[in-house]
PDB file of C-alpha atoms in Angstrom:
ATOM      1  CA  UNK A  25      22.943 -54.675 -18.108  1.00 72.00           C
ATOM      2  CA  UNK A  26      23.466 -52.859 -14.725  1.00 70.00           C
ATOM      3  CA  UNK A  27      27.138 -51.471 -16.259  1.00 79.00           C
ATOM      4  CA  UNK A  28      25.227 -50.187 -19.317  1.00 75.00           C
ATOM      5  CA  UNK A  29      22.649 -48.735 -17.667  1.00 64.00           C
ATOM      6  CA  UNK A  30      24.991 -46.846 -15.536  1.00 67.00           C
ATOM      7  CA  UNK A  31      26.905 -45.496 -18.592  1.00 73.00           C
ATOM      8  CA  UNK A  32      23.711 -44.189 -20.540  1.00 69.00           C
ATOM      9  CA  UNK A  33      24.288 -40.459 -20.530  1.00 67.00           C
ATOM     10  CA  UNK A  34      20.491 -39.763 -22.338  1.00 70.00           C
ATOM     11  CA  UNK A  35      18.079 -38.354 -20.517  1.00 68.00           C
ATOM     12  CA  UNK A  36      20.695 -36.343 -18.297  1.00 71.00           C
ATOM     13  CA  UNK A  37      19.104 -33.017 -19.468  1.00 70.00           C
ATOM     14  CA  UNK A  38      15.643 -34.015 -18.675  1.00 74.00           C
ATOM     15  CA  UNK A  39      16.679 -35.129 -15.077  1.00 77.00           C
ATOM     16  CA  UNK A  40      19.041 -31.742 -14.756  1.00 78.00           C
ATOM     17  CA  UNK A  41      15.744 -29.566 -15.514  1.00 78.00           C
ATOM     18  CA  UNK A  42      13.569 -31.676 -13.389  1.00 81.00           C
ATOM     19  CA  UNK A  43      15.944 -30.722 -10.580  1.00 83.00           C
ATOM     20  CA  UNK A  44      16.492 -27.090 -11.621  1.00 85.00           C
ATOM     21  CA  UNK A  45      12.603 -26.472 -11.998  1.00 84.00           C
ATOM     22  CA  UNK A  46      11.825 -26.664  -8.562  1.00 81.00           C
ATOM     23  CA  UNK A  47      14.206 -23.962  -6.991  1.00 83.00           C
ATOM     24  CA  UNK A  48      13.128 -22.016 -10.407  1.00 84.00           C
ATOM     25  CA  UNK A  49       9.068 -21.845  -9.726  1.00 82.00           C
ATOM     26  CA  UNK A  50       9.877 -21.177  -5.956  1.00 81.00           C
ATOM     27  CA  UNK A  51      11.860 -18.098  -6.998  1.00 85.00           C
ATOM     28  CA  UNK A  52       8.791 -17.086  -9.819  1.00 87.00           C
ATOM     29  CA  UNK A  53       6.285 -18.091  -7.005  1.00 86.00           C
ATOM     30  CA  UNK A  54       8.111 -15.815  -4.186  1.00 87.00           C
ATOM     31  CA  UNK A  55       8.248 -13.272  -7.177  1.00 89.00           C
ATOM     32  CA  UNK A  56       4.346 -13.042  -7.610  1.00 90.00           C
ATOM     33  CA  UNK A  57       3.768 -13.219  -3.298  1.00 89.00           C
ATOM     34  CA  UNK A  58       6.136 -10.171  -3.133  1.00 89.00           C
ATOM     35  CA  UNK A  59       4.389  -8.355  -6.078  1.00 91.00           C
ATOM     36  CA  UNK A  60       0.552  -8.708  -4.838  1.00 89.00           C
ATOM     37  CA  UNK A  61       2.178  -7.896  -0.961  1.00 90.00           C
ATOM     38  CA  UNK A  62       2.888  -4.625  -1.977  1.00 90.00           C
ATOM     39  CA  UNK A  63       0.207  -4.007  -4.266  1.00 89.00           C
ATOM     40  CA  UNK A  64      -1.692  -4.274  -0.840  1.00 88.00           C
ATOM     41  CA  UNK A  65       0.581  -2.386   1.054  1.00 89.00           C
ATOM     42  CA  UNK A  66       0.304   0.660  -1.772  1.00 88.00           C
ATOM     43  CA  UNK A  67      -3.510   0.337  -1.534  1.00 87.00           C
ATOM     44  CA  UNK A  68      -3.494  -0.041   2.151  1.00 88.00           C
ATOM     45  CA  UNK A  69      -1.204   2.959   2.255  1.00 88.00           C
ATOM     46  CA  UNK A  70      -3.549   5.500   0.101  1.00 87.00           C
ATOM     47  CA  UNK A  71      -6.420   4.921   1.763  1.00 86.00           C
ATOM     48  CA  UNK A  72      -4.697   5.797   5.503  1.00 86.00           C
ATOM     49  CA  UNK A  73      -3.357   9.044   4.093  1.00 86.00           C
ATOM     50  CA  UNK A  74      -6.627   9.511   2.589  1.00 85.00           C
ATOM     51  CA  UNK A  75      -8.809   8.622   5.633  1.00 84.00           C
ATOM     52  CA  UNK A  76      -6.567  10.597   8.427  1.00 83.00           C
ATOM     53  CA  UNK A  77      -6.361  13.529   6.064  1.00 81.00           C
ATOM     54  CA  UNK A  78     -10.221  13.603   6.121  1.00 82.00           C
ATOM     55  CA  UNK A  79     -11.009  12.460   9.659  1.00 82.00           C
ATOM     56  CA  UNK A  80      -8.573  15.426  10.655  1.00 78.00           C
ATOM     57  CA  UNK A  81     -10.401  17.656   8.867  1.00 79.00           C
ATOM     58  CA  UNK A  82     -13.616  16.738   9.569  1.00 81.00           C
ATOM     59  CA  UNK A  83     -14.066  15.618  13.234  1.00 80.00           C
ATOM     60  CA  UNK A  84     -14.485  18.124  15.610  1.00 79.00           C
ATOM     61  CA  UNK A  85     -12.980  16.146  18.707  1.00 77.00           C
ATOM     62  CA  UNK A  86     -10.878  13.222  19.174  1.00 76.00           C
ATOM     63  CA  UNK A  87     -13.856  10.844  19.620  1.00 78.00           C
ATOM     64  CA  UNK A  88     -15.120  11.925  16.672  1.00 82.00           C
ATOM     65  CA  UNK A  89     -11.736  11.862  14.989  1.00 81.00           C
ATOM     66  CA  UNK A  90     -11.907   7.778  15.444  1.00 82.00           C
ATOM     67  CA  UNK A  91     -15.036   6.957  14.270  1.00 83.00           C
ATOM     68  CA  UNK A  92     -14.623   9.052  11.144  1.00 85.00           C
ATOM     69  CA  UNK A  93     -11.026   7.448  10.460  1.00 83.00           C
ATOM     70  CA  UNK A  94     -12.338   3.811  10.823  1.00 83.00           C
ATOM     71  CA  UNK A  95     -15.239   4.641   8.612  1.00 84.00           C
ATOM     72  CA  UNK A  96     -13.044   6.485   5.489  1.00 85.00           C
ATOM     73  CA  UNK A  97     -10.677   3.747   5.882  1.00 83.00           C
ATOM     74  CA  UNK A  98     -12.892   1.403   5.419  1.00 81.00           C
ATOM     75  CA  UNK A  99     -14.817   3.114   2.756  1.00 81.00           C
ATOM     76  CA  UNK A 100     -11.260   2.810   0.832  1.00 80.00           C
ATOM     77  CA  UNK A 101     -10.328  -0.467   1.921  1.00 81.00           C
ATOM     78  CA  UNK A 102     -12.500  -2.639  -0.764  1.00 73.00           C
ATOM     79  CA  UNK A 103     -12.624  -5.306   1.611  1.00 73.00           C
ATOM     80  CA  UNK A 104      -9.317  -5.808   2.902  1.00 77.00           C
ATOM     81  CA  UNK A 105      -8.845  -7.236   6.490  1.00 82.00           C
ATOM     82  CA  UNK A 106      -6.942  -4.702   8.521  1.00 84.00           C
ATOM     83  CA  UNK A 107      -6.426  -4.109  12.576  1.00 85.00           C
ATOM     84  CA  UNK A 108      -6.510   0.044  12.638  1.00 83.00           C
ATOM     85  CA  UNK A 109      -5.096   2.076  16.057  1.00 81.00           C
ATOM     86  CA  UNK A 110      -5.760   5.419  15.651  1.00 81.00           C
ATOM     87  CA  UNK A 111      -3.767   8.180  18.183  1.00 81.00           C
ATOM     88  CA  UNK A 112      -4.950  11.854  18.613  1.00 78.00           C
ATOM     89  CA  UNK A 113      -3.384  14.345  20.836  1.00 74.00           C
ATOM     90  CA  UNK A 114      -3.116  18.116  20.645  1.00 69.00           C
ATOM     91  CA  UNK A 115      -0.502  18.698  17.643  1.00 76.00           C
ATOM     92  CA  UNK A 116      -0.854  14.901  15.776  1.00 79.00           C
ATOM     93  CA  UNK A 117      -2.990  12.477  14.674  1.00 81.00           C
ATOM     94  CA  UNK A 118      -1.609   9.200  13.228  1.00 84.00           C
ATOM     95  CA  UNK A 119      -2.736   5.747  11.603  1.00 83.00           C
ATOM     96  CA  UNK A 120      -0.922   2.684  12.637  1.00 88.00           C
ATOM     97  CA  UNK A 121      -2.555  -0.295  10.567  1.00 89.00           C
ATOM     98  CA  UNK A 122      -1.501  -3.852  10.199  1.00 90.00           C
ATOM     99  CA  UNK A 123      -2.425  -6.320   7.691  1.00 91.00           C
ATOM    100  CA  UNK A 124      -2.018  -9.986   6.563  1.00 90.00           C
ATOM    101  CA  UNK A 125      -1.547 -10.931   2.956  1.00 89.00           C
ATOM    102  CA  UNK A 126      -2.397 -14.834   2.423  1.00 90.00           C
ATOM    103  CA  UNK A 127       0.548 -16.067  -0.139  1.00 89.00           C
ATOM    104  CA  UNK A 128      -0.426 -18.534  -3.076  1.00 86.00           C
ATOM    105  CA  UNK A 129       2.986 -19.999  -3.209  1.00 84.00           C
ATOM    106  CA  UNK A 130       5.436 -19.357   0.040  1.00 84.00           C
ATOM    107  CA  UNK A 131       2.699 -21.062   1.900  1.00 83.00           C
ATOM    108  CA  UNK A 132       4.176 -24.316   0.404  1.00 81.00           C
ATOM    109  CA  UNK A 133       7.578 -23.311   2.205  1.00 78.00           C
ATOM    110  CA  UNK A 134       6.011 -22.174   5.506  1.00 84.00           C
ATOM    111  CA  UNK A 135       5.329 -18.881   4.948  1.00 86.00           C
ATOM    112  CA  UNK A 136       1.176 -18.804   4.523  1.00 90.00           C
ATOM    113  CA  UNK A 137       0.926 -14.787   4.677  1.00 89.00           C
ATOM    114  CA  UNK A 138       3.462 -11.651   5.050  1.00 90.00           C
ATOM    115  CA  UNK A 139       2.747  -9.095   7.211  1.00 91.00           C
ATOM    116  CA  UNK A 140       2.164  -5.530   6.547  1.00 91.00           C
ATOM    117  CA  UNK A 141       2.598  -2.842   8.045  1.00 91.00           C
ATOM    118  CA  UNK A 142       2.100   0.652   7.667  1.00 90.00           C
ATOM    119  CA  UNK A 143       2.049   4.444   9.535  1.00 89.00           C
ATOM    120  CA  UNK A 144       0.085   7.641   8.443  1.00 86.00           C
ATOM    121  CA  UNK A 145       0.415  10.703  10.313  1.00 85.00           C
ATOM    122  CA  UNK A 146      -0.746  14.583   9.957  1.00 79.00           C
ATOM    123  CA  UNK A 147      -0.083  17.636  12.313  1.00 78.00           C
ATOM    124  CA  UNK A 148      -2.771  19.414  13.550  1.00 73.00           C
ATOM    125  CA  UNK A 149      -3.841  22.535  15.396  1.00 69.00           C
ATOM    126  CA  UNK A 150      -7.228  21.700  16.523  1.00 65.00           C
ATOM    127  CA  UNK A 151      -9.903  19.618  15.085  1.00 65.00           C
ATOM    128  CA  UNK A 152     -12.052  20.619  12.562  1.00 59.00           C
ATOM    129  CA  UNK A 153      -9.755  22.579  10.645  1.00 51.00           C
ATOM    130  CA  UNK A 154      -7.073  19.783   9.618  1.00 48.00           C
ATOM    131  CA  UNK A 155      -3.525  20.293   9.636  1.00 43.00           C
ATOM    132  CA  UNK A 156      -2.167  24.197   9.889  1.00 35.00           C
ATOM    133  CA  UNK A 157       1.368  24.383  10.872  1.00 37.00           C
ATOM    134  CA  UNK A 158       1.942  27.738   8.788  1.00 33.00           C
ATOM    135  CA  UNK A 159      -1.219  28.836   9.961  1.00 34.00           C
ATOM    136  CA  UNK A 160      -1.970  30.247   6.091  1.00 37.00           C
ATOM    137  CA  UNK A 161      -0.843  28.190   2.816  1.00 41.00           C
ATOM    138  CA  UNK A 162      -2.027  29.488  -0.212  1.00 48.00           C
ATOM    139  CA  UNK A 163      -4.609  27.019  -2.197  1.00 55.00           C
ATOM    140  CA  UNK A 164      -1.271  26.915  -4.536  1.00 62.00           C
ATOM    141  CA  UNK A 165       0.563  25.166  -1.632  1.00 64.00           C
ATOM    142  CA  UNK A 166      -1.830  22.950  -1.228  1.00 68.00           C
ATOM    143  CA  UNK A 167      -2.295  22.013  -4.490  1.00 74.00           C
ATOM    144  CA  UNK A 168       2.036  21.277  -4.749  1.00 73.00           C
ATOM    145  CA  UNK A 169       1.502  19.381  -1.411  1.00 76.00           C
ATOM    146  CA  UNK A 170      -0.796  16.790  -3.253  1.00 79.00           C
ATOM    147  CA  UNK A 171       0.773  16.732  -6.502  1.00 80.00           C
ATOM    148  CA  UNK A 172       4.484  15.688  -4.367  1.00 80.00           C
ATOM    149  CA  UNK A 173       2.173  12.921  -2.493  1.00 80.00           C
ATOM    150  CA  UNK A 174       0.826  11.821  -6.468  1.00 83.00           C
ATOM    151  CA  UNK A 175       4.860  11.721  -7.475  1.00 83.00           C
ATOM    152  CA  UNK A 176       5.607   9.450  -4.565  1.00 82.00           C
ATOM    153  CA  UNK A 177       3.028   7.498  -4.945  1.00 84.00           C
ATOM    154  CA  UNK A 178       3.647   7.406  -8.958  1.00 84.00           C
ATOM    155  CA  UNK A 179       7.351   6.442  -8.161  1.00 84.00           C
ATOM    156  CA  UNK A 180       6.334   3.395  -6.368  1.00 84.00           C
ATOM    157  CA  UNK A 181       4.165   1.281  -9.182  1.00 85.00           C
ATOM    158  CA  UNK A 182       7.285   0.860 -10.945  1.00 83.00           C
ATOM    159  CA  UNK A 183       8.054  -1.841  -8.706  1.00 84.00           C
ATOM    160  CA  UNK A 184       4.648  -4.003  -9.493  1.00 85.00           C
ATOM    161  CA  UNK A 185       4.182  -6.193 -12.013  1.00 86.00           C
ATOM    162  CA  UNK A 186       4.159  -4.367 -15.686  1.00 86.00           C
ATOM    163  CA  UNK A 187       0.690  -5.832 -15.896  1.00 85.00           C
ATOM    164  CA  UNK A 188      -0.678  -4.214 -12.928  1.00 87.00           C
ATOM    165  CA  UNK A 189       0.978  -0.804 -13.353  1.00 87.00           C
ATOM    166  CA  UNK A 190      -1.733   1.002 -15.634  1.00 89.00           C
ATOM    167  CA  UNK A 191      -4.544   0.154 -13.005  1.00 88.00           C
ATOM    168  CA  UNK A 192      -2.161   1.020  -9.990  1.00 88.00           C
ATOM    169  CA  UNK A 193      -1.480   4.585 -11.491  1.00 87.00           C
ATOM    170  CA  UNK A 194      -5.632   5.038 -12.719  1.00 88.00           C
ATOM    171  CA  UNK A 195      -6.549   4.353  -9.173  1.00 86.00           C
ATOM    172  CA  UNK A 196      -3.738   6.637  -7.718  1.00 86.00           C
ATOM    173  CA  UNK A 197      -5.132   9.237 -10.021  1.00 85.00           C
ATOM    174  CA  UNK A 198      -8.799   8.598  -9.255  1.00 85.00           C
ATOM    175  CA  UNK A 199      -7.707   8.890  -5.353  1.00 83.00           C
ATOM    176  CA  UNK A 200      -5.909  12.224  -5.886  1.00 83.00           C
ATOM    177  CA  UNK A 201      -8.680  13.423  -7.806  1.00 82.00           C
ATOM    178  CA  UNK A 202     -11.109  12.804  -4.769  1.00 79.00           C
ATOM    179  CA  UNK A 203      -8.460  14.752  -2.274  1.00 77.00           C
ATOM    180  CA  UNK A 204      -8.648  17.488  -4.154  1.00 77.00           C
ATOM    181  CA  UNK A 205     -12.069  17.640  -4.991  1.00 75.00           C
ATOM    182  CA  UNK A 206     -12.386  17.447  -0.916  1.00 69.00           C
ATOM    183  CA  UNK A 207     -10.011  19.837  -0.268  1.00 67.00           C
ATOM    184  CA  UNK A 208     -11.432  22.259  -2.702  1.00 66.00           C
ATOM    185  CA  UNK A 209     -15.329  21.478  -1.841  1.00 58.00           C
ATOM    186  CA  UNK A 210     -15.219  21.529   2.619  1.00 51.00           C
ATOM    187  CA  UNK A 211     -11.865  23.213   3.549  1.00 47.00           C
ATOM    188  CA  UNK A 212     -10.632  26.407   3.789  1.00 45.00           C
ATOM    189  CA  UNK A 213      -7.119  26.154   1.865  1.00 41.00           C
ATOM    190  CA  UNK A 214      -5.706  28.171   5.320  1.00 42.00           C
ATOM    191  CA  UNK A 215      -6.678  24.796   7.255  1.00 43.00           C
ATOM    192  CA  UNK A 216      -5.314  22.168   5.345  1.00 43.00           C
ATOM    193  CA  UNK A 217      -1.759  20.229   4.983  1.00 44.00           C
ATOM    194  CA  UNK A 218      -0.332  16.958   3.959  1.00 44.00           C
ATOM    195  CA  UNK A 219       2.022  15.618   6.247  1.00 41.00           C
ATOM    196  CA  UNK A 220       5.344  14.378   4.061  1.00 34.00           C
TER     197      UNK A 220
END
């Protein structure tokens, strides 16, 4: 009995995918962690360019250049968790935020969240009157500067799930839309430019 049992070869494709499937939804699992951390990190990303671009523009000292950043980040955030440090000094302001996104399936091999980081940053002249380093772009220039920022930005969904790709690019739209309707509606186009 023991010498037959040894000898049966059915069933060996069952046991062979029972083995296989493991590493294989670990891989599909690490896939989807991957795909919703930078789905964060894109959103995350927006709204700092978005929120030091306005606080730049709109404070009219450094003390006032924090409070308005925290608040227009949040404002962008929808909810995410994020640790902000803002830095001002006489030519820059940047955005250093971190982040923590909670994984549905590395947890199970030790990994319970990836960490994001990311860095904004816009020159300035003096507050109030954003960014100026050629102390007079045309509205034109402007316009180019945000239309390269909506390419990049563009260029980047390709690397989310096909699934979340329309919304990605209808919010990156929506978000450019609001830039330029701020641009257009409180600044000058002589005091205004998107850091690269």
């Amino acid at each position: 009995m023991f010498r037959r049992f040894f000898r049966n070869e059915d069933g060996n494709f069952a046991i062979i995918f029972g083995l296989l499937l493991i590493p294989l939804l670990g891989l599909v699992g690490a896939g989807v962690d991957y795909a919703g951390m930078n789905n964060a990190k894109a959103k995350i990303q927006a709204a700092a360019d978005i929120a030091l671009l306005s606080a730049a523009k709109d404070a009219d000292n450094s003390t006032q250049f924090y409070r308005l950043a925290e608040n227009y980040l949040g404002a962008n955030l929808d909810n995410l968790q994020v640790t902000s440090y803002a830095k001002a000094d006489a030519k820059k302001v940047s955005l250093s935020i971190n982040s923590r996104y909670e994984t549905a399936f590395l947890g199970i091999v030790g990994m319970p969240h990836l960490d994001i980081n990311v860095e904004a940053e816009v020159a300035v002249n003096k507050f109030g009157s954003g960014s100026a380093q050629n102390q007079s772009p045309s509205r034109t220039a402007v316009d180019n500067e945000i239309d390269t920022l909506e390419k990049q930005l563009m260029r980047q969904v390709a690397n989310f799930p096909p699934r979340q790709q329309e919304r990605i690019r209808q919010r990156i739209k929506e978000q450019m839309a609001l830039l330029r309707k701020h641009v257009s509606d409180k600044a000058p186009a002589s005091q205004i430019r998107l850091s690269k």
